[in-house]
């Protein structure tokens, strides 16, 4: 039987060693998880005695440092990407968390520009509402108002409850791209946005998680959203109303955050709703965070090539 020298993933991150891109994917007829390299994927599901990526760090001991240099088991073109964490306990979105997006929607939502919320505006997304990289985002039959929202996703690495903003970074496993796809008409059915944020396969998550030690200065992260190559949104950290630490501190007062839980930190100005430029079948949406990667998804009509 193979012997495994497990080391704490948190210790790994704090020591600044072995930066990794962690992903979940389908290959060989089943779901797997592993490390993404320039030439392929190292299959950790064949090497670790745990069922999924969340479990690999959620039980305390994490990914083997040595695995980052292991030979690849799968070529990148031979896998289908899943959301990096297919089974999070919580996916928590933050509404109107950028100054630019607050300003562009102020008149529509009858708010005073600059009168920012006192607390983060939370909503929940179902894991079934997003797909992985290169998988189709679906325009449902009942609505034609599917909109994009490019966001930076924070992935929690260990149990987190009642932490302070000062120590919040210690709980971040890493960062990923997220498309908070929203059905705007359903979102406006009430003062709760849940209906518009949870249509099956309306958003996207991925392509992988970049571990926190690969992003030594998260305050310099930037994001760009493109539709068919046209830039629609740009984000830098100065645009956030509540920063990463503030979000984790507030949310962890409420939830017992678990490994793999994902926080969507807010989308900048440039949403399609204000110009009525809805996503249509045949479009492609790209969310790029240069320090992380590019999440790219085709848009399809419900019932046609949909996952």
PDB file of C-alpha atoms in Angstrom:
ATOM      1  CA  UNK A   1       0.000   0.000   0.000  1.00  0.00           C
ATOM      2  CA  UNK A   2       1.311   3.454  -0.864  1.00  0.00           C
ATOM      3  CA  UNK A   3       2.487   5.561   2.069  1.00  0.00           C
ATOM      4  CA  UNK A   4       1.513   9.244   2.048  1.00  0.00           C
ATOM      5  CA  UNK A   5       3.353  11.982   3.934  1.00  0.00           C
ATOM      6  CA  UNK A   6       0.500  14.453   4.382  1.00  0.00           C
ATOM      7  CA  UNK A   7       1.317  18.014   5.331  1.00  0.00           C
ATOM      8  CA  UNK A   8      -0.955  20.873   6.331  1.00  0.00           C
ATOM      9  CA  UNK A   9      -2.106  22.837   3.292  1.00  0.00           C
ATOM     10  CA  UNK A  10      -2.390  25.920   5.469  1.00  0.00           C
ATOM     11  CA  UNK A  11       1.237  25.511   6.549  1.00  0.00           C
ATOM     12  CA  UNK A  12       2.169  25.031   2.902  1.00  0.00           C
ATOM     13  CA  UNK A  13       0.517  28.314   1.973  1.00  0.00           C
ATOM     14  CA  UNK A  14       2.016  30.255   4.860  1.00  0.00           C
ATOM     15  CA  UNK A  15       5.492  28.982   4.030  1.00  0.00           C
ATOM     16  CA  UNK A  16       5.005  30.254   0.496  1.00  0.00           C
ATOM     17  CA  UNK A  17       6.060  26.983  -1.136  1.00  0.00           C
ATOM     18  CA  UNK A  18       4.641  24.949  -3.988  1.00  0.00           C
ATOM     19  CA  UNK A  19       2.114  27.337  -5.532  1.00  0.00           C
ATOM     20  CA  UNK A  20      -0.630  25.308  -7.215  1.00  0.00           C
ATOM     21  CA  UNK A  21      -3.667  25.451  -9.429  1.00  0.00           C
ATOM     22  CA  UNK A  22      -6.275  23.029  -8.106  1.00  0.00           C
ATOM     23  CA  UNK A  23      -9.132  21.752 -10.265  1.00  0.00           C
ATOM     24  CA  UNK A  24     -11.936  19.230 -10.507  1.00  0.00           C
ATOM     25  CA  UNK A  25     -12.605  17.526 -13.809  1.00  0.00           C
ATOM     26  CA  UNK A  26     -14.077  14.513 -15.571  1.00  0.00           C
ATOM     27  CA  UNK A  27     -11.774  12.041 -17.324  1.00  0.00           C
ATOM     28  CA  UNK A  28     -11.852   8.326 -17.963  1.00  0.00           C
ATOM     29  CA  UNK A  29     -15.567   8.197 -17.270  1.00  0.00           C
ATOM     30  CA  UNK A  30     -15.544   9.626 -13.737  1.00  0.00           C
ATOM     31  CA  UNK A  31     -15.089  12.784 -11.708  1.00  0.00           C
ATOM     32  CA  UNK A  32     -11.562  13.520 -10.496  1.00  0.00           C
ATOM     33  CA  UNK A  33      -9.507  16.300  -8.925  1.00  0.00           C
ATOM     34  CA  UNK A  34      -5.908  17.351  -9.166  1.00  0.00           C
ATOM     35  CA  UNK A  35      -3.180  19.863  -9.886  1.00  0.00           C
ATOM     36  CA  UNK A  36      -3.085  21.788 -13.160  1.00  0.00           C
ATOM     37  CA  UNK A  37       0.318  22.213 -14.795  1.00  0.00           C
ATOM     38  CA  UNK A  38       1.440  23.749 -18.083  1.00  0.00           C
ATOM     39  CA  UNK A  39       1.324  20.330 -19.754  1.00  0.00           C
ATOM     40  CA  UNK A  40      -1.604  18.546 -18.118  1.00  0.00           C
ATOM     41  CA  UNK A  41      -3.156  17.445 -14.851  1.00  0.00           C
ATOM     42  CA  UNK A  42      -1.755  15.476 -11.945  1.00  0.00           C
ATOM     43  CA  UNK A  43      -4.591  13.214 -10.772  1.00  0.00           C
ATOM     44  CA  UNK A  44      -4.784  13.553  -6.984  1.00  0.00           C
ATOM     45  CA  UNK A  45      -7.917  11.412  -6.863  1.00  0.00           C
ATOM     46  CA  UNK A  46      -5.669   8.478  -7.809  1.00  0.00           C
ATOM     47  CA  UNK A  47      -3.132   9.386  -5.129  1.00  0.00           C
ATOM     48  CA  UNK A  48      -5.090  10.603  -2.102  1.00  0.00           C
ATOM     49  CA  UNK A  49      -7.526   8.557   0.014  1.00  0.00           C
ATOM     50  CA  UNK A  50     -10.273  11.203  -0.182  1.00  0.00           C
ATOM     51  CA  UNK A  51     -13.258  11.459  -2.556  1.00  0.00           C
ATOM     52  CA  UNK A  52     -12.994  15.068  -3.757  1.00  0.00           C
ATOM     53  CA  UNK A  53     -10.969  18.255  -3.715  1.00  0.00           C
ATOM     54  CA  UNK A  54     -12.947  19.729  -0.829  1.00  0.00           C
ATOM     55  CA  UNK A  55     -12.056  16.733   1.307  1.00  0.00           C
ATOM     56  CA  UNK A  56      -8.386  16.992   0.353  1.00  0.00           C
ATOM     57  CA  UNK A  57      -8.027  20.149   2.428  1.00  0.00           C
ATOM     58  CA  UNK A  58     -11.263  20.100   4.402  1.00  0.00           C
ATOM     59  CA  UNK A  59     -10.186  17.293   6.718  1.00  0.00           C
ATOM     60  CA  UNK A  60      -7.115  19.192   7.868  1.00  0.00           C
ATOM     61  CA  UNK A  61      -4.199  17.469   6.119  1.00  0.00           C
ATOM     62  CA  UNK A  62      -3.992  18.612   2.512  1.00  0.00           C
ATOM     63  CA  UNK A  63      -2.255  18.149  -0.755  1.00  0.00           C
ATOM     64  CA  UNK A  64       1.177  16.538  -0.750  1.00  0.00           C
ATOM     65  CA  UNK A  65       3.896  19.022  -1.534  1.00  0.00           C
ATOM     66  CA  UNK A  66       5.636  16.420  -3.643  1.00  0.00           C
ATOM     67  CA  UNK A  67       2.608  15.997  -5.919  1.00  0.00           C
ATOM     68  CA  UNK A  68       3.200  19.404  -7.502  1.00  0.00           C
ATOM     69  CA  UNK A  69       6.141  17.836  -9.323  1.00  0.00           C
ATOM     70  CA  UNK A  70       4.490  14.509 -10.120  1.00  0.00           C
ATOM     71  CA  UNK A  71       4.098  13.396 -13.754  1.00  0.00           C
ATOM     72  CA  UNK A  72       0.839  14.368 -15.454  1.00  0.00           C
ATOM     73  CA  UNK A  73      -1.861  11.747 -15.798  1.00  0.00           C
ATOM     74  CA  UNK A  74      -4.168  13.614 -18.183  1.00  0.00           C
ATOM     75  CA  UNK A  75      -3.634  16.026 -21.051  1.00  0.00           C
ATOM     76  CA  UNK A  76      -5.571  19.282 -20.791  1.00  0.00           C
ATOM     77  CA  UNK A  77      -7.495  18.495 -23.980  1.00  0.00           C
ATOM     78  CA  UNK A  78      -8.620  15.118 -22.622  1.00  0.00           C
ATOM     79  CA  UNK A  79     -10.651  16.404 -19.671  1.00  0.00           C
ATOM     80  CA  UNK A  80     -13.993  18.136 -19.156  1.00  0.00           C
ATOM     81  CA  UNK A  81     -13.808  20.839 -16.530  1.00  0.00           C
ATOM     82  CA  UNK A  82     -16.057  20.807 -13.481  1.00  0.00           C
ATOM     83  CA  UNK A  83     -16.469  23.716 -11.081  1.00  0.00           C
ATOM     84  CA  UNK A  84     -13.303  23.582  -8.938  1.00  0.00           C
ATOM     85  CA  UNK A  85     -15.415  22.716  -5.902  1.00  0.00           C
ATOM     86  CA  UNK A  86     -18.407  20.764  -7.273  1.00  0.00           C
ATOM     87  CA  UNK A  87     -20.020  20.340  -3.848  1.00  0.00           C
ATOM     88  CA  UNK A  88     -19.534  23.425  -1.663  1.00  0.00           C
ATOM     89  CA  UNK A  89     -21.649  23.746   1.472  1.00  0.00           C
ATOM     90  CA  UNK A  90     -22.160  27.460   0.811  1.00  0.00           C
ATOM     91  CA  UNK A  91     -21.888  29.710  -2.244  1.00  0.00           C
ATOM     92  CA  UNK A  92     -22.455  33.240  -0.981  1.00  0.00           C
ATOM     93  CA  UNK A  93     -22.852  36.219  -3.281  1.00  0.00           C
ATOM     94  CA  UNK A  94     -22.493  39.895  -2.375  1.00  0.00           C
ATOM     95  CA  UNK A  95     -24.860  42.249  -4.143  1.00  0.00           C
ATOM     96  CA  UNK A  96     -23.860  45.773  -5.200  1.00  0.00           C
ATOM     97  CA  UNK A  97     -20.380  45.493  -3.711  1.00  0.00           C
ATOM     98  CA  UNK A  98     -18.550  47.795  -6.118  1.00  0.00           C
ATOM     99  CA  UNK A  99     -18.733  51.565  -6.242  1.00  0.00           C
ATOM    100  CA  UNK A 100     -19.015  51.549 -10.019  1.00  0.00           C
ATOM    101  CA  UNK A 101     -21.903  49.061 -10.121  1.00  0.00           C
ATOM    102  CA  UNK A 102     -23.684  50.858  -7.267  1.00  0.00           C
ATOM    103  CA  UNK A 103     -23.397  54.108  -9.224  1.00  0.00           C
ATOM    104  CA  UNK A 104     -24.612  52.689 -12.539  1.00  0.00           C
ATOM    105  CA  UNK A 105     -27.734  51.168 -10.914  1.00  0.00           C
ATOM    106  CA  UNK A 106     -28.514  53.980  -8.455  1.00  0.00           C
ATOM    107  CA  UNK A 107     -31.238  55.607 -10.574  1.00  0.00           C
ATOM    108  CA  UNK A 108     -32.779  52.288 -11.582  1.00  0.00           C
ATOM    109  CA  UNK A 109     -32.914  51.128  -7.949  1.00  0.00           C
ATOM    110  CA  UNK A 110     -33.900  54.529  -6.518  1.00  0.00           C
ATOM    111  CA  UNK A 111     -30.724  54.925  -4.442  1.00  0.00           C
ATOM    112  CA  UNK A 112     -28.483  57.913  -3.801  1.00  0.00           C
ATOM    113  CA  UNK A 113     -25.095  57.566  -5.540  1.00  0.00           C
ATOM    114  CA  UNK A 114     -22.373  57.134  -2.939  1.00  0.00           C
ATOM    115  CA  UNK A 115     -24.806  56.169  -0.178  1.00  0.00           C
ATOM    116  CA  UNK A 116     -23.263  52.730   0.136  1.00  0.00           C
ATOM    117  CA  UNK A 117     -24.816  49.965   2.249  1.00  0.00           C
ATOM    118  CA  UNK A 118     -23.771  49.719   5.881  1.00  0.00           C
ATOM    119  CA  UNK A 119     -23.469  45.944   5.666  1.00  0.00           C
ATOM    120  CA  UNK A 120     -22.791  43.507   2.810  1.00  0.00           C
ATOM    121  CA  UNK A 121     -25.920  42.435   0.911  1.00  0.00           C
ATOM    122  CA  UNK A 122     -25.812  38.631   0.950  1.00  0.00           C
ATOM    123  CA  UNK A 123     -27.542  36.145  -1.317  1.00  0.00           C
ATOM    124  CA  UNK A 124     -27.057  32.424  -1.887  1.00  0.00           C
ATOM    125  CA  UNK A 125     -26.366  30.485  -5.062  1.00  0.00           C
ATOM    126  CA  UNK A 126     -26.986  26.796  -5.539  1.00  0.00           C
ATOM    127  CA  UNK A 127     -24.007  24.720  -6.749  1.00  0.00           C
ATOM    128  CA  UNK A 128     -26.302  23.556  -9.560  1.00  0.00           C
ATOM    129  CA  UNK A 129     -26.582  27.140 -10.830  1.00  0.00           C
ATOM    130  CA  UNK A 130     -23.021  27.215 -12.186  1.00  0.00           C
ATOM    131  CA  UNK A 131     -20.960  25.101 -14.555  1.00  0.00           C
ATOM    132  CA  UNK A 132     -17.235  24.584 -15.084  1.00  0.00           C
ATOM    133  CA  UNK A 133     -14.868  26.125 -17.587  1.00  0.00           C
ATOM    134  CA  UNK A 134     -15.793  25.630 -21.263  1.00  0.00           C
ATOM    135  CA  UNK A 135     -19.176  24.160 -20.323  1.00  0.00           C
ATOM    136  CA  UNK A 136     -22.341  25.782 -21.695  1.00  0.00           C
ATOM    137  CA  UNK A 137     -24.149  28.533 -19.815  1.00  0.00           C
ATOM    138  CA  UNK A 138     -27.855  28.165 -20.528  1.00  0.00           C
ATOM    139  CA  UNK A 139     -30.502  30.743 -21.470  1.00  0.00           C
ATOM    140  CA  UNK A 140     -33.723  29.188 -20.072  1.00  0.00           C
ATOM    141  CA  UNK A 141     -36.955  28.919 -22.004  1.00  0.00           C
ATOM    142  CA  UNK A 142     -38.808  31.162 -19.550  1.00  0.00           C
ATOM    143  CA  UNK A 143     -36.563  34.215 -19.831  1.00  0.00           C
ATOM    144  CA  UNK A 144     -34.468  36.070 -22.395  1.00  0.00           C
ATOM    145  CA  UNK A 145     -32.712  38.376 -19.903  1.00  0.00           C
ATOM    146  CA  UNK A 146     -29.608  36.398 -18.954  1.00  0.00           C
ATOM    147  CA  UNK A 147     -26.876  38.821 -17.881  1.00  0.00           C
ATOM    148  CA  UNK A 148     -23.194  38.355 -17.002  1.00  0.00           C
ATOM    149  CA  UNK A 149     -21.392  39.510 -13.865  1.00  0.00           C
ATOM    150  CA  UNK A 150     -17.652  38.892 -13.679  1.00  0.00           C
ATOM    151  CA  UNK A 151     -16.419  38.382 -10.114  1.00  0.00           C
ATOM    152  CA  UNK A 152     -13.430  37.255  -8.074  1.00  0.00           C
ATOM    153  CA  UNK A 153     -14.327  34.181  -6.027  1.00  0.00           C
ATOM    154  CA  UNK A 154     -12.697  33.496  -2.651  1.00  0.00           C
ATOM    155  CA  UNK A 155     -12.465  29.814  -1.692  1.00  0.00           C
ATOM    156  CA  UNK A 156     -12.251  29.009   2.014  1.00  0.00           C
ATOM    157  CA  UNK A 157      -9.600  26.484   3.055  1.00  0.00           C
ATOM    158  CA  UNK A 158     -10.484  25.571   6.636  1.00  0.00           C
ATOM    159  CA  UNK A 159     -13.380  25.951   9.110  1.00  0.00           C
ATOM    160  CA  UNK A 160     -14.011  29.626   9.685  1.00  0.00           C
ATOM    161  CA  UNK A 161     -16.390  31.115  12.243  1.00  0.00           C
ATOM    162  CA  UNK A 162     -16.262  34.485  13.966  1.00  0.00           C
ATOM    163  CA  UNK A 163     -12.899  35.593  12.569  1.00  0.00           C
ATOM    164  CA  UNK A 164     -11.700  39.172  12.354  1.00  0.00           C
ATOM    165  CA  UNK A 165     -10.874  41.028   9.162  1.00  0.00           C
ATOM    166  CA  UNK A 166      -7.250  41.163  10.327  1.00  0.00           C
ATOM    167  CA  UNK A 167      -6.981  37.355  10.328  1.00  0.00           C
ATOM    168  CA  UNK A 168      -9.385  36.601   7.462  1.00  0.00           C
ATOM    169  CA  UNK A 169      -6.631  36.009   4.894  1.00  0.00           C
ATOM    170  CA  UNK A 170      -5.468  32.983   6.902  1.00  0.00           C
ATOM    171  CA  UNK A 171      -8.681  31.201   5.872  1.00  0.00           C
ATOM    172  CA  UNK A 172      -8.474  31.853   2.126  1.00  0.00           C
ATOM    173  CA  UNK A 173      -7.339  28.771   0.241  1.00  0.00           C
ATOM    174  CA  UNK A 174      -7.240  30.641  -3.046  1.00  0.00           C
ATOM    175  CA  UNK A 175      -8.959  32.556  -5.813  1.00  0.00           C
ATOM    176  CA  UNK A 176     -11.017  31.691  -8.888  1.00  0.00           C
ATOM    177  CA  UNK A 177     -13.003  33.385 -11.655  1.00  0.00           C
ATOM    178  CA  UNK A 178     -16.796  33.482 -11.404  1.00  0.00           C
ATOM    179  CA  UNK A 179     -19.614  34.523 -13.714  1.00  0.00           C
ATOM    180  CA  UNK A 180     -22.573  35.402 -11.493  1.00  0.00           C
ATOM    181  CA  UNK A 181     -25.027  34.868 -14.351  1.00  0.00           C
ATOM    182  CA  UNK A 182     -28.336  36.503 -13.511  1.00  0.00           C
ATOM    183  CA  UNK A 183     -31.846  36.359 -14.972  1.00  0.00           C
ATOM    184  CA  UNK A 184     -32.750  40.003 -14.482  1.00  0.00           C
ATOM    185  CA  UNK A 185     -36.505  39.726 -14.899  1.00  0.00           C
ATOM    186  CA  UNK A 186     -36.755  36.996 -12.256  1.00  0.00           C
ATOM    187  CA  UNK A 187     -34.334  38.946 -10.061  1.00  0.00           C
ATOM    188  CA  UNK A 188     -36.795  41.853 -10.070  1.00  0.00           C
ATOM    189  CA  UNK A 189     -39.857  39.766  -9.175  1.00  0.00           C
ATOM    190  CA  UNK A 190     -39.349  40.759  -5.531  1.00  0.00           C
ATOM    191  CA  UNK A 191     -36.859  42.602  -3.327  1.00  0.00           C
ATOM    192  CA  UNK A 192     -34.991  39.301  -2.930  1.00  0.00           C
ATOM    193  CA  UNK A 193     -32.653  38.406  -5.797  1.00  0.00           C
ATOM    194  CA  UNK A 194     -32.598  34.639  -5.188  1.00  0.00           C
ATOM    195  CA  UNK A 195     -34.867  33.679  -8.092  1.00  0.00           C
ATOM    196  CA  UNK A 196     -32.721  35.438 -10.671  1.00  0.00           C
ATOM    197  CA  UNK A 197     -29.462  34.065  -9.299  1.00  0.00           C
ATOM    198  CA  UNK A 198     -30.215  30.344  -9.241  1.00  0.00           C
ATOM    199  CA  UNK A 199     -31.345  29.132 -12.650  1.00  0.00           C
ATOM    200  CA  UNK A 200     -29.761  25.849 -13.623  1.00  0.00           C
ATOM    201  CA  UNK A 201     -26.394  26.346 -15.388  1.00  0.00           C
ATOM    202  CA  UNK A 202     -26.827  30.134 -15.551  1.00  0.00           C
ATOM    203  CA  UNK A 203     -23.379  30.950 -14.140  1.00  0.00           C
ATOM    204  CA  UNK A 204     -19.849  29.588 -14.268  1.00  0.00           C
ATOM    205  CA  UNK A 205     -16.973  28.890 -11.857  1.00  0.00           C
ATOM    206  CA  UNK A 206     -13.352  28.080 -12.634  1.00  0.00           C
ATOM    207  CA  UNK A 207     -11.336  27.053 -14.448  1.00  0.00           C
ATOM    208  CA  UNK A 208      -9.353  26.284 -11.281  1.00  0.00           C
ATOM    209  CA  UNK A 209      -8.402  27.652  -7.872  1.00  0.00           C
ATOM    210  CA  UNK A 210      -5.060  29.441  -7.695  1.00  0.00           C
ATOM    211  CA  UNK A 211      -3.677  28.961  -4.197  1.00  0.00           C
ATOM    212  CA  UNK A 212      -3.179  32.071  -2.114  1.00  0.00           C
ATOM    213  CA  UNK A 213       0.601  31.887  -2.183  1.00  0.00           C
ATOM    214  CA  UNK A 214       0.515  32.464  -5.947  1.00  0.00           C
ATOM    215  CA  UNK A 215      -1.198  35.801  -5.279  1.00  0.00           C
ATOM    216  CA  UNK A 216       1.060  37.541  -2.738  1.00  0.00           C
ATOM    217  CA  UNK A 217      -0.634  40.917  -3.305  1.00  0.00           C
ATOM    218  CA  UNK A 218      -4.393  40.338  -3.674  1.00  0.00           C
ATOM    219  CA  UNK A 219      -4.896  44.103  -3.395  1.00  0.00           C
ATOM    220  CA  UNK A 220      -3.536  44.297  -6.948  1.00  0.00           C
ATOM    221  CA  UNK A 221      -5.947  41.794  -8.474  1.00  0.00           C
ATOM    222  CA  UNK A 222      -7.825  42.967 -11.541  1.00  0.00           C
ATOM    223  CA  UNK A 223     -10.653  41.463 -13.574  1.00  0.00           C
ATOM    224  CA  UNK A 224     -12.020  41.847 -17.079  1.00  0.00           C
ATOM    225  CA  UNK A 225     -15.276  40.512 -18.527  1.00  0.00           C
ATOM    226  CA  UNK A 226     -15.556  40.007 -22.288  1.00  0.00           C
ATOM    227  CA  UNK A 227     -18.503  38.959 -24.442  1.00  0.00           C
ATOM    228  CA  UNK A 228     -17.502  37.762 -27.912  1.00  0.00           C
ATOM    229  CA  UNK A 229     -14.140  39.432 -27.363  1.00  0.00           C
ATOM    230  CA  UNK A 230     -15.615  42.830 -26.478  1.00  0.00           C
ATOM    231  CA  UNK A 231     -14.616  44.153 -23.052  1.00  0.00           C
ATOM    232  CA  UNK A 232     -17.748  44.831 -20.982  1.00  0.00           C
ATOM    233  CA  UNK A 233     -16.396  45.107 -17.429  1.00  0.00           C
ATOM    234  CA  UNK A 234     -13.159  46.080 -15.676  1.00  0.00           C
ATOM    235  CA  UNK A 235     -12.453  45.732 -11.954  1.00  0.00           C
ATOM    236  CA  UNK A 236      -9.670  46.608  -9.569  1.00  0.00           C
ATOM    237  CA  UNK A 237      -9.685  46.259  -5.793  1.00  0.00           C
ATOM    238  CA  UNK A 238     -10.233  49.966  -5.156  1.00  0.00           C
ATOM    239  CA  UNK A 239     -13.719  49.528  -6.623  1.00  0.00           C
ATOM    240  CA  UNK A 240     -14.861  47.175  -3.846  1.00  0.00           C
ATOM    241  CA  UNK A 241     -17.067  48.652  -1.140  1.00  0.00           C
ATOM    242  CA  UNK A 242     -16.302  45.824   1.291  1.00  0.00           C
ATOM    243  CA  UNK A 243     -12.869  44.238   0.908  1.00  0.00           C
ATOM    244  CA  UNK A 244     -12.030  40.556   1.189  1.00  0.00           C
ATOM    245  CA  UNK A 245     -11.227  40.711   4.904  1.00  0.00           C
ATOM    246  CA  UNK A 246     -14.377  42.653   5.734  1.00  0.00           C
ATOM    247  CA  UNK A 247     -16.523  40.180   3.794  1.00  0.00           C
ATOM    248  CA  UNK A 248     -15.084  37.117   5.487  1.00  0.00           C
ATOM    249  CA  UNK A 249     -15.338  38.747   8.930  1.00  0.00           C
ATOM    250  CA  UNK A 250     -18.996  39.665   8.399  1.00  0.00           C
ATOM    251  CA  UNK A 251     -20.040  36.393   6.782  1.00  0.00           C
ATOM    252  CA  UNK A 252     -18.230  34.267   9.357  1.00  0.00           C
ATOM    253  CA  UNK A 253     -20.300  35.876  12.115  1.00  0.00           C
ATOM    254  CA  UNK A 254     -23.329  34.255  10.488  1.00  0.00           C
ATOM    255  CA  UNK A 255     -22.109  31.027   8.936  1.00  0.00           C
ATOM    256  CA  UNK A 256     -19.793  28.332  10.107  1.00  0.00           C
ATOM    257  CA  UNK A 257     -17.862  28.504   6.857  1.00  0.00           C
ATOM    258  CA  UNK A 258     -16.523  25.153   5.697  1.00  0.00           C
ATOM    259  CA  UNK A 259     -13.588  24.151   3.476  1.00  0.00           C
ATOM    260  CA  UNK A 260     -14.599  24.684  -0.140  1.00  0.00           C
ATOM    261  CA  UNK A 261     -17.156  27.381   0.640  1.00  0.00           C
ATOM    262  CA  UNK A 262     -17.070  30.121  -1.986  1.00  0.00           C
ATOM    263  CA  UNK A 263     -17.665  33.865  -1.612  1.00  0.00           C
ATOM    264  CA  UNK A 264     -18.458  35.938  -4.728  1.00  0.00           C
ATOM    265  CA  UNK A 265     -17.010  39.343  -3.995  1.00  0.00           C
ATOM    266  CA  UNK A 266     -18.844  41.683  -6.346  1.00  0.00           C
ATOM    267  CA  UNK A 267     -19.172  42.728  -9.974  1.00  0.00           C
ATOM    268  CA  UNK A 268     -18.151  46.097 -11.482  1.00  0.00           C
ATOM    269  CA  UNK A 269     -20.043  48.452 -13.781  1.00  0.00           C
ATOM    270  CA  UNK A 270     -20.859  47.341 -17.299  1.00  0.00           C
ATOM    271  CA  UNK A 271     -23.698  44.869 -16.818  1.00  0.00           C
ATOM    272  CA  UNK A 272     -25.791  44.106 -19.874  1.00  0.00           C
ATOM    273  CA  UNK A 273     -29.100  45.030 -18.240  1.00  0.00           C
ATOM    274  CA  UNK A 274     -28.617  48.778 -18.573  1.00  0.00           C
ATOM    275  CA  UNK A 275     -28.126  48.560 -22.329  1.00  0.00           C
ATOM    276  CA  UNK A 276     -30.448  45.560 -22.785  1.00  0.00           C
ATOM    277  CA  UNK A 277     -27.573  43.567 -24.296  1.00  0.00           C
ATOM    278  CA  UNK A 278     -28.617  40.175 -23.008  1.00  0.00           C
ATOM    279  CA  UNK A 279     -26.628  37.010 -23.552  1.00  0.00           C
ATOM    280  CA  UNK A 280     -27.824  34.951 -26.507  1.00  0.00           C
ATOM    281  CA  UNK A 281     -27.137  31.470 -27.830  1.00  0.00           C
ATOM    282  CA  UNK A 282     -23.871  31.569 -29.764  1.00  0.00           C
ATOM    283  CA  UNK A 283     -22.199  34.136 -27.472  1.00  0.00           C
ATOM    284  CA  UNK A 284     -19.064  33.368 -25.489  1.00  0.00           C
ATOM    285  CA  UNK A 285     -18.362  34.949 -22.097  1.00  0.00           C
ATOM    286  CA  UNK A 286     -14.839  35.248 -20.717  1.00  0.00           C
ATOM    287  CA  UNK A 287     -13.926  36.284 -17.192  1.00  0.00           C
ATOM    288  CA  UNK A 288     -10.196  36.963 -16.882  1.00  0.00           C
ATOM    289  CA  UNK A 289      -8.213  37.565 -13.713  1.00  0.00           C
ATOM    290  CA  UNK A 290      -4.613  37.816 -14.961  1.00  0.00           C
ATOM    291  CA  UNK A 291      -3.143  36.400 -11.737  1.00  0.00           C
ATOM    292  CA  UNK A 292      -5.582  33.470 -11.863  1.00  0.00           C
ATOM    293  CA  UNK A 293      -6.629  32.564 -15.410  1.00  0.00           C
ATOM    294  CA  UNK A 294      -9.546  32.877 -17.818  1.00  0.00           C
ATOM    295  CA  UNK A 295     -12.964  31.307 -17.378  1.00  0.00           C
ATOM    296  CA  UNK A 296     -14.577  30.885 -20.800  1.00  0.00           C
ATOM    297  CA  UNK A 297     -18.071  29.573 -21.543  1.00  0.00           C
ATOM    298  CA  UNK A 298     -20.303  29.304 -24.603  1.00  0.00           C
ATOM    299  CA  UNK A 299     -23.915  30.393 -24.265  1.00  0.00           C
ATOM    300  CA  UNK A 300     -26.647  28.034 -25.481  1.00  0.00           C
ATOM    301  CA  UNK A 301     -30.427  27.987 -25.526  1.00  0.00           C
ATOM    302  CA  UNK A 302     -32.196  25.648 -23.138  1.00  0.00           C
ATOM    303  CA  UNK A 303     -32.556  22.165 -24.576  1.00  0.00           C
ATOM    304  CA  UNK A 304     -29.796  22.614 -27.181  1.00  0.00           C
ATOM    305  CA  UNK A 305     -26.327  21.364 -26.291  1.00  0.00           C
ATOM    306  CA  UNK A 306     -26.949  22.192 -22.654  1.00  0.00           C
ATOM    307  CA  UNK A 307     -25.201  20.208 -19.931  1.00  0.00           C
TER     308      UNK A 307
END
